[in-house]
GROMACS .gro file of C-alpha atoms in nm:
model
  243
    1UNK     CA    1  -1.522   0.648  -0.565
    2UNK     CA    2  -1.536   0.940  -0.323
    3UNK     CA    3  -1.471   0.918   0.048
    4UNK     CA    4  -1.617   1.163   0.296
    5UNK     CA    5  -1.484   1.169   0.651
    6UNK     CA    6  -1.559   1.377   0.956
    7UNK     CA    7  -1.377   1.393   1.289
    8UNK     CA    8  -1.425   1.594   1.610
    9UNK     CA    9  -1.110   1.780   1.713
   10UNK     CA   10  -1.250   1.930   2.033
   11UNK     CA   11  -1.575   2.072   2.165
   12UNK     CA   12  -1.529   2.380   1.947
   13UNK     CA   13  -1.330   2.239   1.655
   14UNK     CA   14  -1.393   1.982   1.383
   15UNK     CA   15  -1.188   1.860   1.088
   16UNK     CA   16  -1.317   1.694   0.774
   17UNK     CA   17  -1.131   1.535   0.487
   18UNK     CA   18  -1.284   1.444   0.153
   19UNK     CA   19  -1.061   1.225  -0.063
   20UNK     CA   20  -1.077   1.089  -0.416
   21UNK     CA   21  -0.977   0.730  -0.475
   22UNK     CA   22  -0.625   0.668  -0.603
   23UNK     CA   23  -0.569   0.611  -0.971
   24UNK     CA   24  -0.272   0.383  -1.024
   25UNK     CA   25  -0.066   0.451  -1.335
   26UNK     CA   26   0.161   0.159  -1.412
   27UNK     CA   27   0.476   0.160  -1.618
   28UNK     CA   28   0.765  -0.076  -1.659
   29UNK     CA   29   1.080   0.041  -1.486
   30UNK     CA   30   1.121   0.416  -1.498
   31UNK     CA   31   1.202   0.656  -1.217
   32UNK     CA   32   1.004   0.812  -0.940
   33UNK     CA   33   0.990   1.188  -0.973
   34UNK     CA   34   0.947   1.491  -0.757
   35UNK     CA   35   0.606   1.621  -0.662
   36UNK     CA   36   0.441   1.911  -0.838
   37UNK     CA   37   0.553   2.247  -0.712
   38UNK     CA   38   0.328   2.484  -0.525
   39UNK     CA   39   0.217   2.784  -0.727
   40UNK     CA   40   0.340   2.889  -1.073
   41UNK     CA   41   0.673   2.855  -1.245
   42UNK     CA   42   0.865   2.966  -1.554
   43UNK     CA   43   0.855   2.800  -1.893
   44UNK     CA   44   1.133   2.559  -1.800
   45UNK     CA   45   0.943   2.438  -1.495
   46UNK     CA   46   0.626   2.397  -1.700
   47UNK     CA   47   0.819   2.193  -1.956
   48UNK     CA   48   0.964   1.967  -1.685
   49UNK     CA   49   0.619   1.921  -1.531
   50UNK     CA   50   0.472   1.822  -1.868
   51UNK     CA   51   0.753   1.570  -1.917
   52UNK     CA   52   0.687   1.417  -1.574
   53UNK     CA   53   0.314   1.394  -1.649
   54UNK     CA   54   0.388   1.218  -1.975
   55UNK     CA   55   0.628   0.975  -1.808
   56UNK     CA   56   0.384   0.893  -1.530
   57UNK     CA   57   0.087   0.882  -1.772
   58UNK     CA   58  -0.112   1.096  -1.532
   59UNK     CA   59  -0.425   1.289  -1.630
   60UNK     CA   60  -0.363   1.660  -1.650
   61UNK     CA   61  -0.562   1.766  -1.346
   62UNK     CA   62  -0.350   2.007  -1.140
   63UNK     CA   63  -0.473   2.135  -0.807
   64UNK     CA   64  -0.703   2.433  -0.832
   65UNK     CA   65  -0.546   2.769  -0.748
   66UNK     CA   66  -0.669   2.881  -0.409
   67UNK     CA   67  -0.651   3.224  -0.246
   68UNK     CA   68  -0.577   3.276   0.117
   69UNK     CA   69  -0.536   3.564   0.361
   70UNK     CA   70  -0.228   3.418   0.529
   71UNK     CA   71   0.027   3.135   0.518
   72UNK     CA   72  -0.090   2.780   0.449
   73UNK     CA   73  -0.033   2.494   0.693
   74UNK     CA   74   0.300   2.323   0.637
   75UNK     CA   75   0.257   1.987   0.458
   76UNK     CA   76   0.526   1.723   0.492
   77UNK     CA   77   0.597   1.349   0.500
   78UNK     CA   78   0.698   1.207   0.838
   79UNK     CA   79   1.047   1.064   0.782
   80UNK     CA   80   0.997   0.749   0.991
   81UNK     CA   81   0.688   0.664   0.784
   82UNK     CA   82   0.803   0.789   0.443
   83UNK     CA   83   0.884   0.441   0.313
   84UNK     CA   84   0.718   0.101   0.338
   85UNK     CA   85   0.962  -0.190   0.318
   86UNK     CA   86   0.822  -0.535   0.395
   87UNK     CA   87   1.062  -0.825   0.452
   88UNK     CA   88   0.985  -1.196   0.473
   89UNK     CA   89   1.057  -1.327   0.822
   90UNK     CA   90   1.198  -0.985   0.915
   91UNK     CA   91   1.528  -1.051   0.732
   92UNK     CA   92   1.671  -0.727   0.593
   93UNK     CA   93   1.803  -0.832   0.252
   94UNK     CA   94   1.707  -0.768  -0.108
   95UNK     CA   95   1.624  -1.135  -0.162
   96UNK     CA   96   1.376  -1.126   0.128
   97UNK     CA   97   1.189  -0.814   0.013
   98UNK     CA   98   0.815  -0.856  -0.044
   99UNK     CA   99   0.652  -0.516  -0.105
  100UNK     CA  100   0.786  -0.162  -0.094
  101UNK     CA  101   0.647   0.190  -0.116
  102UNK     CA  102   0.773   0.546  -0.105
  103UNK     CA  103   0.602   0.886  -0.107
  104UNK     CA  104   0.780   1.061  -0.393
  105UNK     CA  105   0.613   1.403  -0.397
  106UNK     CA  106   0.354   1.637  -0.250
  107UNK     CA  107   0.158   1.932  -0.384
  108UNK     CA  108  -0.077   2.143  -0.174
  109UNK     CA  109  -0.275   2.465  -0.160
  110UNK     CA  110  -0.509   2.639   0.085
  111UNK     CA  111  -0.769   2.915   0.107
  112UNK     CA  112  -0.918   3.115   0.395
  113UNK     CA  113  -1.024   3.467   0.485
  114UNK     CA  114  -1.167   3.654   0.783
  115UNK     CA  115  -1.243   3.390   1.048
  116UNK     CA  116  -1.344   3.123   0.795
  117UNK     CA  117  -1.196   2.773   0.834
  118UNK     CA  118  -0.887   2.682   0.634
  119UNK     CA  119  -0.966   2.470   0.329
  120UNK     CA  120  -0.681   2.268   0.182
  121UNK     CA  121  -0.610   2.038  -0.109
  122UNK     CA  122  -0.322   1.791  -0.106
  123UNK     CA  123  -0.198   1.569  -0.386
  124UNK     CA  124   0.050   1.284  -0.328
  125UNK     CA  125   0.260   1.073  -0.563
  126UNK     CA  126   0.341   0.718  -0.451
  127UNK     CA  127   0.597   0.478  -0.598
  128UNK     CA  128   0.504   0.119  -0.505
  129UNK     CA  129   0.699  -0.196  -0.575
  130UNK     CA  130   0.710  -0.571  -0.528
  131UNK     CA  131   1.016  -0.785  -0.463
  132UNK     CA  132   1.106  -1.153  -0.497
  133UNK     CA  133   0.904  -1.251  -0.188
  134UNK     CA  134   0.579  -1.086  -0.302
  135UNK     CA  135   0.291  -1.331  -0.277
  136UNK     CA  136   0.072  -1.195  -0.558
  137UNK     CA  137  -0.007  -0.922  -0.809
  138UNK     CA  138  -0.226  -0.725  -0.571
  139UNK     CA  139  -0.137  -0.530  -0.259
  140UNK     CA  140  -0.334  -0.284  -0.048
  141UNK     CA  141  -0.108  -0.026   0.113
  142UNK     CA  142  -0.231   0.187   0.401
  143UNK     CA  143  -0.134   0.544   0.470
  144UNK     CA  144  -0.251   0.815   0.709
  145UNK     CA  145  -0.301   1.191   0.710
  146UNK     CA  146  -0.284   1.388   1.034
  147UNK     CA  147  -0.346   1.753   1.125
  148UNK     CA  148  -0.146   1.889   1.416
  149UNK     CA  149  -0.083   2.211   1.596
  150UNK     CA  150   0.259   2.298   1.466
  151UNK     CA  151   0.521   2.105   1.664
  152UNK     CA  152   0.253   2.010   1.916
  153UNK     CA  153  -0.040   1.774   1.956
  154UNK     CA  154  -0.222   1.577   1.686
  155UNK     CA  155  -0.569   1.724   1.635
  156UNK     CA  156  -0.701   1.458   1.398
  157UNK     CA  157  -0.574   1.155   1.207
  158UNK     CA  158  -0.735   0.944   0.935
  159UNK     CA  159  -0.625   0.624   0.758
  160UNK     CA  160  -0.672   0.547   0.388
  161UNK     CA  161  -0.636   0.227   0.184
  162UNK     CA  162  -0.445   0.235  -0.144
  163UNK     CA  163  -0.509  -0.084  -0.347
  164UNK     CA  164  -0.258  -0.156  -0.624
  165UNK     CA  165  -0.241  -0.417  -0.898
  166UNK     CA  166   0.091  -0.509  -1.063
  167UNK     CA  167   0.084  -0.643  -1.417
  168UNK     CA  168   0.266  -0.967  -1.491
  169UNK     CA  169   0.641  -0.903  -1.492
  170UNK     CA  170   0.599  -0.554  -1.348
  171UNK     CA  171   0.789  -0.463  -1.035
  172UNK     CA  172   0.665  -0.107  -0.972
  173UNK     CA  173   0.359   0.114  -1.000
  174UNK     CA  174   0.308   0.489  -0.965
  175UNK     CA  175  -0.015   0.614  -0.813
  176UNK     CA  176  -0.160   0.952  -0.719
  177UNK     CA  177  -0.395   1.030  -0.434
  178UNK     CA  178  -0.578   1.361  -0.401
  179UNK     CA  179  -0.740   1.485  -0.081
  180UNK     CA  180  -0.996   1.722  -0.225
  181UNK     CA  181  -1.082   1.909   0.093
  182UNK     CA  182  -0.918   1.926   0.434
  183UNK     CA  183  -1.107   2.174   0.654
  184UNK     CA  184  -0.938   2.316   0.963
  185UNK     CA  185  -1.156   2.547   1.178
  186UNK     CA  186  -0.999   2.854   1.340
  187UNK     CA  187  -1.096   3.020   1.669
  188UNK     CA  188  -1.079   3.366   1.506
  189UNK     CA  189  -0.912   3.559   1.225
  190UNK     CA  190  -0.590   3.595   1.428
  191UNK     CA  191  -0.520   3.222   1.390
  192UNK     CA  192  -0.332   3.167   1.063
  193UNK     CA  193  -0.252   2.853   0.871
  194UNK     CA  194   0.103   2.874   1.003
  195UNK     CA  195  -0.025   2.738   1.334
  196UNK     CA  196  -0.098   2.397   1.179
  197UNK     CA  197   0.082   2.113   1.003
  198UNK     CA  198  -0.045   1.834   0.781
  199UNK     CA  199   0.163   1.518   0.819
  200UNK     CA  200   0.149   1.217   0.585
  201UNK     CA  201   0.299   0.870   0.614
  202UNK     CA  202   0.260   0.498   0.554
  203UNK     CA  203   0.106   0.280   0.822
  204UNK     CA  204   0.430   0.105   0.923
  205UNK     CA  205   0.534  -0.140   1.193
  206UNK     CA  206   0.786  -0.035   1.461
  207UNK     CA  207   1.050  -0.239   1.275
  208UNK     CA  208   0.977  -0.055   0.948
  209UNK     CA  209   0.994   0.281   1.129
  210UNK     CA  210   1.333   0.188   1.277
  211UNK     CA  211   1.457   0.079   0.930
  212UNK     CA  212   1.358   0.420   0.791
  213UNK     CA  213   1.497   0.610   1.090
  214UNK     CA  214   1.836   0.442   1.045
  215UNK     CA  215   1.844   0.557   0.683
  216UNK     CA  216   1.896   0.205   0.548
  217UNK     CA  217   1.868   0.145   0.176
  218UNK     CA  218   1.971  -0.122  -0.072
  219UNK     CA  219   2.262  -0.086  -0.307
  220UNK     CA  220   2.179  -0.105  -0.677
  221UNK     CA  221   2.357  -0.441  -0.714
  222UNK     CA  222   2.183  -0.598  -0.415
  223UNK     CA  223   2.008  -0.876  -0.600
  224UNK     CA  224   2.307  -0.956  -0.821
  225UNK     CA  225   2.540  -0.978  -0.526
  226UNK     CA  226   2.296  -1.203  -0.343
  227UNK     CA  227   2.296  -1.448  -0.633
  228UNK     CA  228   2.667  -1.432  -0.711
  229UNK     CA  229   2.773  -1.475  -0.352
  230UNK     CA  230   2.495  -1.696  -0.219
  231UNK     CA  231   2.744  -1.878  -0.001
  232UNK     CA  232   2.834  -1.564   0.192
  233UNK     CA  233   2.636  -1.408   0.472
  234UNK     CA  234   2.401  -1.112   0.440
  235UNK     CA  235   2.660  -0.870   0.577
  236UNK     CA  236   2.837  -0.860   0.240
  237UNK     CA  237   2.813  -0.537   0.031
  238UNK     CA  238   2.504  -0.532  -0.185
  239UNK     CA  239   2.255  -0.592   0.091
  240UNK     CA  240   2.133  -0.328   0.334
  241UNK     CA  241   2.343  -0.015   0.358
  242UNK     CA  242   2.314   0.322   0.521
  243UNK     CA  243   2.350   0.631   0.302
   0.00000   0.00000   0.00000
């Protein structure tokens, strides 16, 4: 499935994003990895990349190499929206966790010359999970992509759905999303890609954003502690902790 979107940025500017549908690659357990690097690398980097691809069971379809006449827009994940952690009844404990998600890596490239618009490609790696309060094997996550003037106003923002299916007994899934073309018009050739940013994040509630902002995470033994000390309150070690 291919999605084609078009937005007006201003009377003289327009931004369009064409995205491919996500392909979810499931595996039992495992680790989330880092995103693919931008540009080339030595043999060691190539070997590590191949190992990651094998672990994630991803098709070998790296982003096309693009040429540009200046710097590319900076692409980053907004910290407050970098993770999706859904709790039942708003209770912050491992035992009350329903669904989770984290953006594990980004890869991007751009191309432009003269006064042509900037054309970008962005690839994202998601790690998605389900906890003891999950209500089923299927979950549709929502994330957004925004283009801004660097450190200034948002020029355009689009939302995307990311449907995921967990196999029986599986608690996590890895999925990739590729935005095939992000087009950012420029007033003239003096405007470089360095004037823009591309921000990415989950569609989170204010409570989720505050949870991320506070840097809260679960300890590895969260679930075990919850069961072993069920008579104690949720403030005991093994529940929510800051790094």
